């Protein structure tokens, strides 16, 4: 019975796994794609710190369409400007020249992300992906049980099939599944965590503890203008987080709204950080401050899921390891479905 359940869950998951695995591997190398696709980008920015003059020029040249701005990083030396209509533009970090602009699905990485995370179905697709990831966890566990029953036959030395014969494919399927089971399970669980982030994070925070304030709550301040005094704002950010790197600057849309800064503070694993500042855009006055390194064990565990899943921990071999692991997962899925469907 377990073998039959394992077999048909695997067949049902195969199509999704092919799409998710291939799109995920390509997304691991999207910064290199941008560097190849847009040769006008510098190989390295002169500075990773936000430049007030460059940001002012970007906001001016886009006629106030900008909703938020992301400063350059070492892997992608460009300013990202996000527009209210869902569009995105890349700007040169030194000259503020517009290098490219696209809509929601007009560029390959954006399309691949929507396919990988939402199956091109929006929020509904995110739930579907989460369910598929849960089924993958179940099937990997069933595979371990089945391997244990016949471990005298399915040896690890059969990891790579010498030829595409049915017995050798079966042995390689079992050997790779057993050898990489812990890593594959963890990869699937990080996907489940992001798909069902609200209940998972709530559970982690309840079990391991967390600070009361994790995300900005101040939405209205005493401000008469939405104009941003960028030199003053950037100076306030540097004073509050001397070792932090601003990762996203969300501009006020109407009078009385603050400017919200998302930062990666020293010690955070998340590439975009989970530290925040809520500022008066004109005066730089701080109205709310959240340091993610002091929010507790629960949020720290939850915030680690995305960088581990996406290969953005900063370890040089992380993306290569994930690529190889994903290729093995693809082989396990396809070979398992072939073996199930060709079974007499």
XYZ file of C-alpha atoms in Angstrom:
344
model
C 0.000 0.000 0.000
C 2.789 2.466 0.919
C 4.565 1.711 -2.334
C 1.405 2.408 -4.345
C 0.724 5.697 -2.528
C 4.351 6.748 -2.945
C 4.266 5.919 -6.648
C 1.135 7.872 -7.567
C 1.908 10.900 -5.414
C 5.241 11.003 -7.248
C 3.537 10.890 -10.635
C 1.168 13.705 -9.643
C 4.053 15.838 -8.388
C 6.351 15.317 -11.353
C 4.998 18.037 -13.639
C 5.080 20.620 -10.849
C 8.573 19.519 -9.817
C 9.869 19.902 -13.364
C 8.535 23.480 -13.540
C 9.568 24.403 -9.994
C 13.030 22.850 -10.208
C 14.051 24.271 -13.579
C 12.692 27.751 -12.791
C 14.318 27.652 -9.341
C 17.743 26.740 -10.730
C 17.561 29.570 -13.271
C 16.513 32.036 -10.573
C 19.617 31.160 -8.571
C 21.676 32.827 -11.300
C 19.457 35.797 -12.136
C 22.030 38.431 -11.136
C 24.462 36.944 -13.650
C 21.678 37.027 -16.216
C 21.133 40.739 -15.611
C 24.857 41.367 -15.937
C 24.861 39.579 -19.295
C 21.554 41.023 -20.500
C 22.426 44.631 -19.652
C 26.117 45.262 -20.395
C 25.682 48.945 -19.466
C 25.695 47.886 -15.815
C 29.102 48.287 -14.128
C 30.849 45.165 -12.958
C 30.998 46.640 -9.455
C 29.397 49.819 -8.022
C 31.718 52.445 -6.598
C 29.722 52.273 -3.356
C 26.899 50.150 -1.989
C 25.641 53.008 0.181
C 22.592 54.861 -1.209
C 23.514 58.064 -3.011
C 21.163 60.987 -2.363
C 21.832 62.695 -5.693
C 21.292 59.506 -7.697
C 18.029 58.721 -5.889
C 16.756 62.267 -6.377
C 17.541 62.006 -10.089
C 15.715 58.676 -10.388
C 12.602 60.027 -8.656
C 12.672 63.150 -10.816
C 13.141 61.288 -14.101
C 10.227 58.939 -13.373
C 7.760 61.781 -12.695
C 6.838 60.538 -9.237
C 5.896 57.022 -10.388
C 8.360 55.419 -7.984
C 6.819 53.539 -5.079
C 10.043 52.145 -3.633
C 13.742 51.998 -4.440
C 16.331 49.316 -3.753
C 20.009 50.397 -3.620
C 22.697 48.417 -5.465
C 24.292 45.254 -4.088
C 27.578 43.557 -4.785
C 25.902 40.971 -7.018
C 23.613 43.436 -8.844
C 25.179 46.924 -9.109
C 22.034 48.860 -10.021
C 19.185 50.775 -8.414
C 15.852 48.971 -8.625
C 12.838 51.288 -8.891
C 9.429 49.706 -8.286
C 6.375 51.477 -9.698
C 2.824 51.459 -8.354
C 1.550 49.707 -11.503
C 3.860 46.735 -10.901
C 6.560 47.814 -13.316
C 10.269 47.785 -12.513
C 13.228 49.777 -13.838
C 16.992 49.452 -13.489
C 19.170 52.557 -13.100
C 22.931 53.002 -13.286
C 24.385 53.387 -9.758
C 26.686 56.222 -10.757
C 24.825 58.263 -13.369
C 21.170 57.415 -12.592
C 20.711 56.626 -16.301
C 17.772 54.320 -17.013
C 19.146 50.995 -18.261
C 15.957 48.944 -18.607
C 12.274 48.936 -17.703
C 9.718 46.149 -17.801
C 6.251 45.138 -16.678
C 5.268 42.398 -14.259
C 6.074 39.467 -16.595
C 8.072 41.217 -19.307
C 11.484 39.902 -18.306
C 12.734 36.344 -17.872
C 13.556 36.464 -14.114
C 10.159 38.023 -13.291
C 8.353 35.363 -15.329
C 10.407 32.574 -13.734
C 9.681 33.882 -10.227
C 5.934 34.008 -10.845
C 6.107 30.499 -12.276
C 8.213 29.161 -9.419
C 6.379 30.831 -6.540
C 2.806 31.220 -7.859
C 2.455 28.972 -10.938
C 1.336 32.175 -12.720
C -1.857 32.049 -10.612
C -1.190 34.829 -8.118
C -2.062 34.246 -4.451
C -4.048 31.122 -5.305
C -0.954 29.670 -6.946
C 1.080 30.293 -3.790
C -1.306 28.080 -1.823
C -1.167 25.406 -4.520
C 2.638 25.469 -4.432
C 2.534 25.127 -0.644
C 0.280 22.065 -0.883
C 2.553 20.496 -3.511
C 5.569 21.142 -1.266
C 3.776 19.414 1.634
C 3.034 16.420 -0.586
C 6.692 16.343 -1.591
C 7.659 16.118 2.091
C 5.210 13.228 2.533
C 6.527 11.415 -0.529
C 10.155 11.820 0.479
C 9.298 10.355 3.882
C 7.479 7.416 2.277
C 10.490 6.853 0.049
C 12.746 6.625 3.110
C 10.443 4.028 4.681
C 10.412 1.976 1.472
C 14.194 2.215 1.134
C 14.645 0.995 4.703
C 12.527 -2.083 3.948
C 14.855 -3.092 1.091
C 18.120 -1.438 2.070
C 19.977 -4.693 1.320
C 19.041 -4.193 -2.371
C 19.107 -0.411 -2.865
C 22.729 0.424 -2.101
C 24.169 3.951 -2.148
C 26.836 2.868 -4.664
C 24.107 2.816 -7.345
C 23.867 6.638 -7.111
C 24.439 7.153 -10.860
C 22.917 4.725 -13.398
C 25.458 3.324 -15.851
C 22.783 2.932 -18.514
C 19.045 3.740 -18.807
C 17.780 0.301 -17.922
C 14.815 -0.133 -15.614
C 16.687 -1.945 -12.786
C 19.537 0.580 -12.763
C 17.148 3.549 -12.858
C 15.265 2.090 -9.909
C 18.475 1.623 -7.933
C 19.709 5.132 -8.755
C 16.303 6.576 -7.853
C 16.440 4.893 -4.450
C 20.123 5.688 -3.838
C 19.794 9.395 -4.621
C 16.546 9.670 -2.695
C 18.088 8.100 0.407
C 21.449 9.881 0.221
C 19.948 13.345 -0.261
C 16.702 12.845 1.654
C 17.552 15.157 4.562
C 18.660 17.977 2.255
C 15.654 17.524 -0.043
C 13.269 17.480 2.904
C 14.790 20.655 4.286
C 14.581 22.339 0.884
C 10.906 21.372 0.604
C 10.195 22.544 4.164
C 11.716 25.968 3.507
C 9.361 26.217 0.523
C 6.398 25.286 2.743
C 7.498 27.942 5.238
C 7.430 30.682 2.607
C 4.161 29.519 1.032
C 2.368 29.441 4.398
C 4.481 32.094 6.084
C 1.846 33.574 8.393
C 0.907 30.380 10.325
C 4.453 28.968 10.227
C 6.039 32.161 11.549
C 3.339 32.471 14.196
C 4.107 28.922 15.322
C 7.867 29.543 15.416
C 7.369 32.728 17.414
C 5.051 30.981 19.879
C 7.461 28.077 20.390
C 10.795 29.904 20.487
C 9.676 33.370 21.520
C 9.814 36.728 19.802
C 9.646 40.463 20.423
C 6.243 42.138 20.276
C 7.202 44.423 17.394
C 8.400 42.704 14.196
C 7.028 44.928 11.410
C 6.362 48.688 11.208
C 3.069 49.779 12.753
C 3.266 53.583 12.409
C 1.332 54.600 9.294
C 0.496 58.240 10.041
C 2.803 61.002 11.261
C 2.728 64.768 11.505
C 4.119 65.602 8.047
C 2.851 68.278 5.694
C 4.636 67.120 2.556
C 5.642 63.924 0.778
C 8.861 65.475 -0.534
C 11.889 63.530 0.677
C 14.993 65.289 1.931
C 17.328 62.501 0.881
C 20.586 63.774 2.456
C 18.849 64.193 5.828
C 17.032 60.842 5.580
C 20.186 58.907 4.628
C 22.070 60.602 7.452
C 19.374 59.515 9.957
C 19.522 55.940 8.661
C 23.300 55.849 9.067
C 23.038 57.234 12.590
C 20.466 54.622 13.674
C 22.147 51.632 11.976
C 25.849 52.458 11.464
C 26.613 48.916 10.237
C 23.274 48.364 8.482
C 22.683 48.364 4.729
C 19.412 49.932 3.475
C 17.739 47.417 1.178
C 14.445 49.124 0.331
C 13.197 52.701 0.640
C 9.406 53.008 0.428
C 8.323 56.567 -0.338
C 5.259 58.246 1.222
C 2.256 58.375 -1.122
C 0.284 61.116 0.573
C 0.646 63.777 3.248
C 0.947 62.337 6.715
C 2.594 59.097 5.577
C 6.142 58.237 6.683
C 9.078 56.967 4.664
C 9.736 53.309 5.527
C 13.243 51.878 5.284
C 14.001 48.182 5.273
C 17.571 47.313 6.259
C 19.924 44.404 6.585
C 21.658 44.897 9.890
C 24.997 43.312 10.733
C 24.334 39.712 11.794
C 21.232 39.160 9.667
C 21.212 36.210 7.261
C 18.306 37.492 5.165
C 19.753 39.298 2.103
C 17.107 42.040 2.298
C 17.098 42.223 6.077
C 14.176 42.421 8.471
C 15.188 45.583 10.320
C 13.081 48.705 9.797
C 13.032 52.449 10.311
C 9.954 54.660 10.025
C 11.010 58.247 9.295
C 9.644 61.685 8.608
C 10.622 62.154 4.951
C 11.317 65.859 5.362
C 13.111 66.032 8.696
C 14.564 62.518 9.106
C 12.925 62.163 12.523
C 12.678 58.505 13.555
C 9.181 57.381 14.597
C 9.791 53.647 14.849
C 12.872 51.420 14.947
C 13.048 47.611 14.651
C 16.366 45.757 14.934
C 15.881 42.214 13.611
C 18.930 40.959 15.502
C 17.050 41.625 18.757
C 13.602 40.249 17.940
C 14.130 36.743 19.325
C 14.851 33.172 18.240
C 11.509 32.573 16.478
C 11.889 35.415 13.957
C 15.568 34.544 13.456
C 14.645 31.001 12.405
C 11.805 32.215 10.190
C 13.949 34.886 8.536
C 16.585 32.265 7.675
C 14.212 30.223 5.496
C 14.299 32.492 2.440
C 18.092 32.862 2.143
C 18.581 29.119 2.639
C 15.966 28.290 0.008
C 17.200 30.877 -2.507
C 20.942 30.384 -2.066
C 21.485 33.874 -0.667
C 23.325 33.123 2.551
C 26.599 34.577 1.272
C 28.383 31.202 1.164
C 30.101 31.060 -2.270
C 29.175 27.426 -2.939
C 25.550 27.686 -1.820
C 23.998 28.321 -5.226
C 26.061 25.605 -6.904
C 25.097 23.116 -4.193
C 21.408 24.009 -4.600
C 21.688 23.649 -8.388
C 23.152 20.136 -8.071
C 20.593 19.186 -5.419
C 17.784 20.454 -7.667
C 19.062 18.406 -10.610
C 19.033 15.308 -8.413
C 15.463 16.096 -7.330
C 14.513 16.412 -10.996
C 16.058 13.001 -11.745
C 14.273 11.410 -8.776
C 10.907 12.821 -9.875
C 11.205 11.952 -13.561
C 12.722 8.514 -13.016
C 10.083 7.679 -10.395
C 7.249 8.641 -12.731
C 8.798 6.704 -15.610
C 9.180 3.618 -13.427
C 5.596 3.936 -12.171
C 3.989 4.483 -15.580
C 6.031 1.784 -17.324
C 5.283 -0.802 -14.657
C 3.331 -3.775 -16.035
